[in-house]
Amino acid sequence: MECFDVHTHRLTSSAGLSFLSCRMDDKEHADISTARFLSVGIHPWFLSEDDCMLQFQWLDEMMLDPRTVALGEAGLDKLCDTPFSLQLKAFRGVIERAEIHGFPLFIHCVKSFNEVIALKKEYRPKQPWIIHGFRGKKELALSLQSQGFYLSFGEKYQSEAMKTVATERLLLETDDSLVDICELYRRAATVRGIDTNKLVALVGENINRLFFSR
């Protein structure tokens, strides 16, 4: 059973089947040199006026790396100390790069769904927008998928939301958890009431469609 992890901050024995999410501060991390696939972004937690342009320069360089298959995580977080206006500036820059260069976008969203939804309506992106680490209620899950978002679930989530999201909108990730990604597939399959191998195959189809058949 090959379980693909679409968003992780650490590589494991199944590193070939994962997207390593990284930011500029990670550029010397050993995992970047060994990762098969990368997702690169500007995280709102690690952003300042002083380094914003440097982060964009790094992002532009990393988009040329053939291993880069997605942008992000990037987004908005009302609970962090970074000024919200600066977060918006950076997020807009990442959105525009995703559209110009054709990359799916992994989104970090904390207490900012109204703003993210408004930006999606404004930009009308052709590229997939994926809410990573989704922990919201089923009502939010239904609303987001009706507006074209994909939802990536990690170790912690609302069971009713996991049951609700359409299979074609579902992805799974470890993020910074130490739990094995295949265990997360087994748990999700139990919640959804289907065979684990079937879920792995269905999510695999989503991954191929979103990242490797474009």
mmCIF file with all atom_site columns, N, CA, C and O in Angstrom, residues 19-20 22 32 35-41 58-72 101-104 211-212:
data_model
loop_
_atom_site.group_PDB
_atom_site.id
_atom_site.type_symbol
_atom_site.label_atom_id
_atom_site.label_alt_id
_atom_site.label_comp_id
_atom_site.label_asym_id
_atom_site.label_entity_id
_atom_site.label_seq_id
_atom_site.pdbx_PDB_ins_code
_atom_site.Cartn_x
_atom_site.Cartn_y
_atom_site.Cartn_z
_atom_site.occupancy
_atom_site.B_iso_or_equiv
_atom_site.pdbx_formal_charge
_atom_site.auth_seq_id
_atom_site.auth_comp_id
_atom_site.auth_asym_id
_atom_site.auth_atom_id
_atom_site.pdbx_PDB_model_num
ATOM 1   N N  . PHE A 1 19  ? 5.310  15.190 -0.402  1.00 0.00 ? 19  PHE A N  1
ATOM 2   C CA . PHE A 1 19  ? 5.713  16.539 -0.776  1.00 0.00 ? 19  PHE A CA 1
ATOM 3   C C  . PHE A 1 19  ? 6.313  17.193 0.456   1.00 0.00 ? 19  PHE A C  1
ATOM 4   O O  . PHE A 1 19  ? 5.610  17.419 1.453   1.00 0.00 ? 19  PHE A O  1
ATOM 5   N N  . LEU A 1 20  ? 7.592  17.516 0.410   1.00 0.00 ? 20  LEU A N  1
ATOM 6   C CA . LEU A 1 20  ? 8.233  18.207 1.513   1.00 0.00 ? 20  LEU A CA 1
ATOM 7   C C  . LEU A 1 20  ? 7.896  19.689 1.423   1.00 0.00 ? 20  LEU A C  1
ATOM 8   O O  . LEU A 1 20  ? 8.231  20.357 0.446   1.00 0.00 ? 20  LEU A O  1
ATOM 9   N N  . CYS A 1 22  ? 8.464  23.423 2.410   1.00 0.00 ? 22  CYS A N  1
ATOM 10  C CA . CYS A 1 22  ? 9.606  24.165 2.936   1.00 0.00 ? 22  CYS A CA 1
ATOM 11  C C  . CYS A 1 22  ? 9.476  25.663 2.661   1.00 0.00 ? 22  CYS A C  1
ATOM 12  O O  . CYS A 1 22  ? 8.722  26.087 1.784   1.00 0.00 ? 22  CYS A O  1
ATOM 13  N N  . ILE A 1 32  ? 15.836 18.828 2.250   1.00 0.00 ? 32  ILE A N  1
ATOM 14  C CA . ILE A 1 32  ? 15.577 19.451 0.945   1.00 0.00 ? 32  ILE A CA 1
ATOM 15  C C  . ILE A 1 32  ? 16.432 18.810 -0.140  1.00 0.00 ? 32  ILE A C  1
ATOM 16  O O  . ILE A 1 32  ? 15.965 18.583 -1.266  1.00 0.00 ? 32  ILE A O  1
ATOM 17  N N  . ALA A 1 35  ? 14.800 15.285 -0.873  1.00 0.00 ? 35  ALA A N  1
ATOM 18  C CA . ALA A 1 35  ? 13.376 15.186 -1.208  1.00 0.00 ? 35  ALA A CA 1
ATOM 19  C C  . ALA A 1 35  ? 13.178 14.951 -2.699  1.00 0.00 ? 35  ALA A C  1
ATOM 20  O O  . ALA A 1 35  ? 13.869 15.536 -3.534  1.00 0.00 ? 35  ALA A O  1
ATOM 21  N N  . ARG A 1 36  ? 12.215 14.124 -3.013  1.00 0.00 ? 36  ARG A N  1
ATOM 22  C CA . ARG A 1 36  ? 11.871 13.876 -4.414  1.00 0.00 ? 36  ARG A CA 1
ATOM 23  C C  . ARG A 1 36  ? 10.926 14.942 -4.945  1.00 0.00 ? 36  ARG A C  1
ATOM 24  O O  . ARG A 1 36  ? 11.017 15.343 -6.106  1.00 0.00 ? 36  ARG A O  1
ATOM 25  N N  . PHE A 1 37  ? 10.008 15.396 -4.084  1.00 0.00 ? 37  PHE A N  1
ATOM 26  C CA . PHE A 1 37  ? 9.039  16.421 -4.474  1.00 0.00 ? 37  PHE A CA 1
ATOM 27  C C  . PHE A 1 37  ? 9.018  17.525 -3.421  1.00 0.00 ? 37  PHE A C  1
ATOM 28  O O  . PHE A 1 37  ? 9.112  17.249 -2.220  1.00 0.00 ? 37  PHE A O  1
ATOM 29  N N  . LEU A 1 38  ? 8.850  18.765 -3.887  1.00 0.00 ? 38  LEU A N  1
ATOM 30  C CA . LEU A 1 38  ? 8.846  19.912 -2.991  1.00 0.00 ? 38  LEU A CA 1
ATOM 31  C C  . LEU A 1 38  ? 7.584  20.752 -3.174  1.00 0.00 ? 38  LEU A C  1
ATOM 32  O O  . LEU A 1 38  ? 7.051  20.855 -4.280  1.00 0.00 ? 38  LEU A O  1
ATOM 33  N N  . SER A 1 39  ? 7.166  21.361 -2.072  1.00 0.00 ? 39  SER A N  1
ATOM 34  C CA . SER A 1 39  ? 6.155  22.409 -2.090  1.00 0.00 ? 39  SER A CA 1
ATOM 35  C C  . SER A 1 39  ? 6.784  23.597 -1.370  1.00 0.00 ? 39  SER A C  1
ATOM 36  O O  . SER A 1 39  ? 7.232  23.463 -0.233  1.00 0.00 ? 39  SER A O  1
ATOM 37  N N  . VAL A 1 40  ? 6.841  24.753 -2.024  1.00 0.00 ? 40  VAL A N  1
ATOM 38  C CA . VAL A 1 40  ? 7.603  25.874 -1.479  1.00 0.00 ? 40  VAL A CA 1
ATOM 39  C C  . VAL A 1 40  ? 6.688  27.079 -1.272  1.00 0.00 ? 40  VAL A C  1
ATOM 40  O O  . VAL A 1 40  ? 5.839  27.370 -2.111  1.00 0.00 ? 40  VAL A O  1
ATOM 41  N N  . GLY A 1 41  ? 6.864  27.765 -0.136  1.00 0.00 ? 41  GLY A N  1
ATOM 42  C CA . GLY A 1 41  ? 5.962  28.869 0.142   1.00 0.00 ? 41  GLY A CA 1
ATOM 43  C C  . GLY A 1 41  ? 6.542  29.919 1.058   1.00 0.00 ? 41  GLY A C  1
ATOM 44  O O  . GLY A 1 41  ? 7.686  29.830 1.507   1.00 0.00 ? 41  GLY A O  1
ATOM 45  N N  . TRP A 1 58  ? 13.765 33.922 -3.160  1.00 0.00 ? 58  TRP A N  1
ATOM 46  C CA . TRP A 1 58  ? 13.984 32.489 -2.926  1.00 0.00 ? 58  TRP A CA 1
ATOM 47  C C  . TRP A 1 58  ? 12.881 31.673 -3.585  1.00 0.00 ? 58  TRP A C  1
ATOM 48  O O  . TRP A 1 58  ? 13.147 30.639 -4.229  1.00 0.00 ? 58  TRP A O  1
ATOM 49  N N  . LEU A 1 59  ? 11.636 32.121 -3.446  1.00 0.00 ? 59  LEU A N  1
ATOM 50  C CA . LEU A 1 59  ? 10.513 31.401 -4.033  1.00 0.00 ? 59  LEU A CA 1
ATOM 51  C C  . LEU A 1 59  ? 10.663 31.310 -5.547  1.00 0.00 ? 59  LEU A C  1
ATOM 52  O O  . LEU A 1 59  ? 10.448 30.254 -6.156  1.00 0.00 ? 59  LEU A O  1
ATOM 53  N N  . ASP A 1 60  ? 11.043 32.421 -6.179  1.00 0.00 ? 60  ASP A N  1
ATOM 54  C CA . ASP A 1 60  ? 11.221 32.427 -7.634  1.00 0.00 ? 60  ASP A CA 1
ATOM 55  C C  . ASP A 1 60  ? 12.317 31.453 -8.056  1.00 0.00 ? 60  ASP A C  1
ATOM 56  O O  . ASP A 1 60  ? 12.193 30.773 -9.095  1.00 0.00 ? 60  ASP A O  1
ATOM 57  N N  . GLU A 1 61  ? 13.372 31.354 -7.267  1.00 0.00 ? 61  GLU A N  1
ATOM 58  C CA . GLU A 1 61  ? 14.442 30.397 -7.571  1.00 0.00 ? 61  GLU A CA 1
ATOM 59  C C  . GLU A 1 61  ? 13.953 28.965 -7.420  1.00 0.00 ? 61  GLU A C  1
ATOM 60  O O  . GLU A 1 61  ? 14.234 28.099 -8.273  1.00 0.00 ? 61  GLU A O  1
ATOM 61  N N  . MET A 1 62  ? 13.199 28.698 -6.350  1.00 0.00 ? 62  MET A N  1
ATOM 62  C CA . MET A 1 62  ? 12.754 27.333 -6.086  1.00 0.00 ? 62  MET A CA 1
ATOM 63  C C  . MET A 1 62  ? 11.701 26.865 -7.092  1.00 0.00 ? 62  MET A C  1
ATOM 64  O O  . MET A 1 62  ? 11.582 25.666 -7.348  1.00 0.00 ? 62  MET A O  1
ATOM 65  N N  . MET A 1 63  ? 10.964 27.794 -7.684  1.00 0.00 ? 63  MET A N  1
ATOM 66  C CA . MET A 1 63  ? 9.989  27.389 -8.702  1.00 0.00 ? 63  MET A CA 1
ATOM 67  C C  . MET A 1 63  ? 10.670 26.818 -9.941  1.00 0.00 ? 63  MET A C  1
ATOM 68  O O  . MET A 1 63  ? 10.038 26.108 -10.727 1.00 0.00 ? 63  MET A O  1
ATOM 69  N N  . LEU A 1 64  ? 11.965 27.102 -10.099 1.00 0.00 ? 64  LEU A N  1
ATOM 70  C CA . LEU A 1 64  ? 12.717 26.562 -11.230 1.00 0.00 ? 64  LEU A CA 1
ATOM 71  C C  . LEU A 1 64  ? 13.238 25.152 -10.956 1.00 0.00 ? 64  LEU A C  1
ATOM 72  O O  . LEU A 1 64  ? 13.678 24.467 -11.883 1.00 0.00 ? 64  LEU A O  1
ATOM 73  N N  . ASP A 1 65  ? 13.199 24.729 -9.692  1.00 0.00 ? 65  ASP A N  1
ATOM 74  C CA . ASP A 1 65  ? 13.640 23.383 -9.333  1.00 0.00 ? 65  ASP A CA 1
ATOM 75  C C  . ASP A 1 65  ? 12.617 22.384 -9.879  1.00 0.00 ? 65  ASP A C  1
ATOM 76  O O  . ASP A 1 65  ? 11.429 22.481 -9.566  1.00 0.00 ? 65  ASP A O  1
ATOM 77  N N  . PRO A 1 66  ? 13.046 21.432 -10.695 1.00 0.00 ? 66  PRO A N  1
ATOM 78  C CA . PRO A 1 66  ? 12.079 20.485 -11.287 1.00 0.00 ? 66  PRO A CA 1
ATOM 79  C C  . PRO A 1 66  ? 11.346 19.632 -10.263 1.00 0.00 ? 66  PRO A C  1
ATOM 80  O O  . PRO A 1 66  ? 10.317 19.031 -10.589 1.00 0.00 ? 66  PRO A O  1
ATOM 81  N N  . ARG A 1 67  ? 11.818 19.594 -9.039  1.00 0.00 ? 67  ARG A N  1
ATOM 82  C CA . ARG A 1 67  ? 11.141 18.821 -8.002  1.00 0.00 ? 67  ARG A CA 1
ATOM 83  C C  . ARG A 1 67  ? 9.950  19.570 -7.416  1.00 0.00 ? 67  ARG A C  1
ATOM 84  O O  . ARG A 1 67  ? 9.120  18.972 -6.730  1.00 0.00 ? 67  ARG A O  1
ATOM 85  N N  . THR A 1 68  ? 9.854  20.870 -7.650  1.00 0.00 ? 68  THR A N  1
ATOM 86  C CA . THR A 1 68  ? 8.761  21.659 -7.097  1.00 0.00 ? 68  THR A CA 1
ATOM 87  C C  . THR A 1 68  ? 7.480  21.372 -7.858  1.00 0.00 ? 68  THR A C  1
ATOM 88  O O  . THR A 1 68  ? 7.408  21.580 -9.069  1.00 0.00 ? 68  THR A O  1
ATOM 89  N N  . VAL A 1 69  ? 6.472  20.893 -7.128  1.00 0.00 ? 69  VAL A N  1
ATOM 90  C CA . VAL A 1 69  ? 5.197  20.510 -7.749  1.00 0.00 ? 69  VAL A CA 1
ATOM 91  C C  . VAL A 1 69  ? 4.041  21.364 -7.262  1.00 0.00 ? 69  VAL A C  1
ATOM 92  O O  . VAL A 1 69  ? 2.927  21.266 -7.771  1.00 0.00 ? 69  VAL A O  1
ATOM 93  N N  . ALA A 1 70  ? 4.282  22.204 -6.240  1.00 0.00 ? 70  ALA A N  1
ATOM 94  C CA . ALA A 1 70  ? 3.214  23.033 -5.685  1.00 0.00 ? 70  ALA A CA 1
ATOM 95  C C  . ALA A 1 70  ? 3.823  24.218 -4.955  1.00 0.00 ? 70  ALA A C  1
ATOM 96  O O  . ALA A 1 70  ? 5.003  24.193 -4.578  1.00 0.00 ? 70  ALA A O  1
ATOM 97  N N  . LEU A 1 71  ? 3.020  25.257 -4.736  1.00 0.00 ? 71  LEU A N  1
ATOM 98  C CA . LEU A 1 71  ? 3.414  26.372 -3.893  1.00 0.00 ? 71  LEU A CA 1
ATOM 99  C C  . LEU A 1 71  ? 2.664  26.277 -2.561  1.00 0.00 ? 71  LEU A C  1
ATOM 100 O O  . LEU A 1 71  ? 1.563  25.754 -2.496  1.00 0.00 ? 71  LEU A O  1
ATOM 101 N N  . GLY A 1 72  ? 3.274  26.831 -1.525  1.00 0.00 ? 72  GLY A N  1
ATOM 102 C CA . GLY A 1 72  ? 2.708  26.790 -0.198  1.00 0.00 ? 72  GLY A CA 1
ATOM 103 C C  . GLY A 1 72  ? 3.499  25.869 0.711   1.00 0.00 ? 72  GLY A C  1
ATOM 104 O O  . GLY A 1 72  ? 4.380  25.146 0.253   1.00 0.00 ? 72  GLY A O  1
ATOM 105 N N  . HIS A 1 101 ? 2.640  30.540 -13.162 1.00 0.00 ? 101 HIS A N  1
ATOM 106 C CA . HIS A 1 101 ? 3.521  29.401 -13.426 1.00 0.00 ? 101 HIS A CA 1
ATOM 107 C C  . HIS A 1 101 ? 2.806  28.052 -13.350 1.00 0.00 ? 101 HIS A C  1
ATOM 108 O O  . HIS A 1 101 ? 3.430  27.016 -13.604 1.00 0.00 ? 101 HIS A O  1
ATOM 109 N N  . GLY A 1 102 ? 1.521  28.050 -13.019 1.00 0.00 ? 102 GLY A N  1
ATOM 110 C CA . GLY A 1 102 ? 0.741  26.818 -13.073 1.00 0.00 ? 102 GLY A CA 1
ATOM 111 C C  . GLY A 1 102 ? 0.974  25.845 -11.941 1.00 0.00 ? 102 GLY A C  1
ATOM 112 O O  . GLY A 1 102 ? 1.049  24.630 -12.177 1.00 0.00 ? 102 GLY A O  1
ATOM 113 N N  . PHE A 1 103 ? 1.050  26.344 -10.702 1.00 0.00 ? 103 PHE A N  1
ATOM 114 C CA . PHE A 1 103 ? 1.251  25.474 -9.547  1.00 0.00 ? 103 PHE A CA 1
ATOM 115 C C  . PHE A 1 103 ? -0.002 25.414 -8.679  1.00 0.00 ? 103 PHE A C  1
ATOM 116 O O  . PHE A 1 103 ? -0.588 26.456 -8.363  1.00 0.00 ? 103 PHE A O  1
ATOM 117 N N  . PRO A 1 104 ? -0.403 24.227 -8.226  1.00 0.00 ? 104 PRO A N  1
ATOM 118 C CA . PRO A 1 104 ? -1.412 24.133 -7.172  1.00 0.00 ? 104 PRO A CA 1
ATOM 119 C C  . PRO A 1 104 ? -0.912 24.850 -5.926  1.00 0.00 ? 104 PRO A C  1
ATOM 120 O O  . PRO A 1 104 ? 0.305  24.966 -5.710  1.00 0.00 ? 104 PRO A O  1
ATOM 121 N N  . PHE A 1 211 ? -1.485 17.138 -9.539  1.00 0.00 ? 211 PHE A N  1
ATOM 122 C CA . PHE A 1 211 ? -0.075 17.490 -9.558  1.00 0.00 ? 211 PHE A CA 1
ATOM 123 C C  . PHE A 1 211 ? 0.744  16.890 -10.705 1.00 0.00 ? 211 PHE A C  1
ATOM 124 O O  . PHE A 1 211 ? 1.768  17.467 -11.078 1.00 0.00 ? 211 PHE A O  1
ATOM 125 N N  . PHE A 1 212 ? 0.302  15.787 -11.258 1.00 0.00 ? 212 PHE A N  1
ATOM 126 C CA . PHE A 1 212 ? 1.152  15.089 -12.229 1.00 0.00 ? 212 PHE A CA 1
ATOM 127 C C  . PHE A 1 212 ? 0.514  14.890 -13.598 1.00 0.00 ? 212 PHE A C  1
ATOM 128 O O  . PHE A 1 212 ? 1.140  14.278 -14.475 1.00 0.00 ? 212 PHE A O  1
#
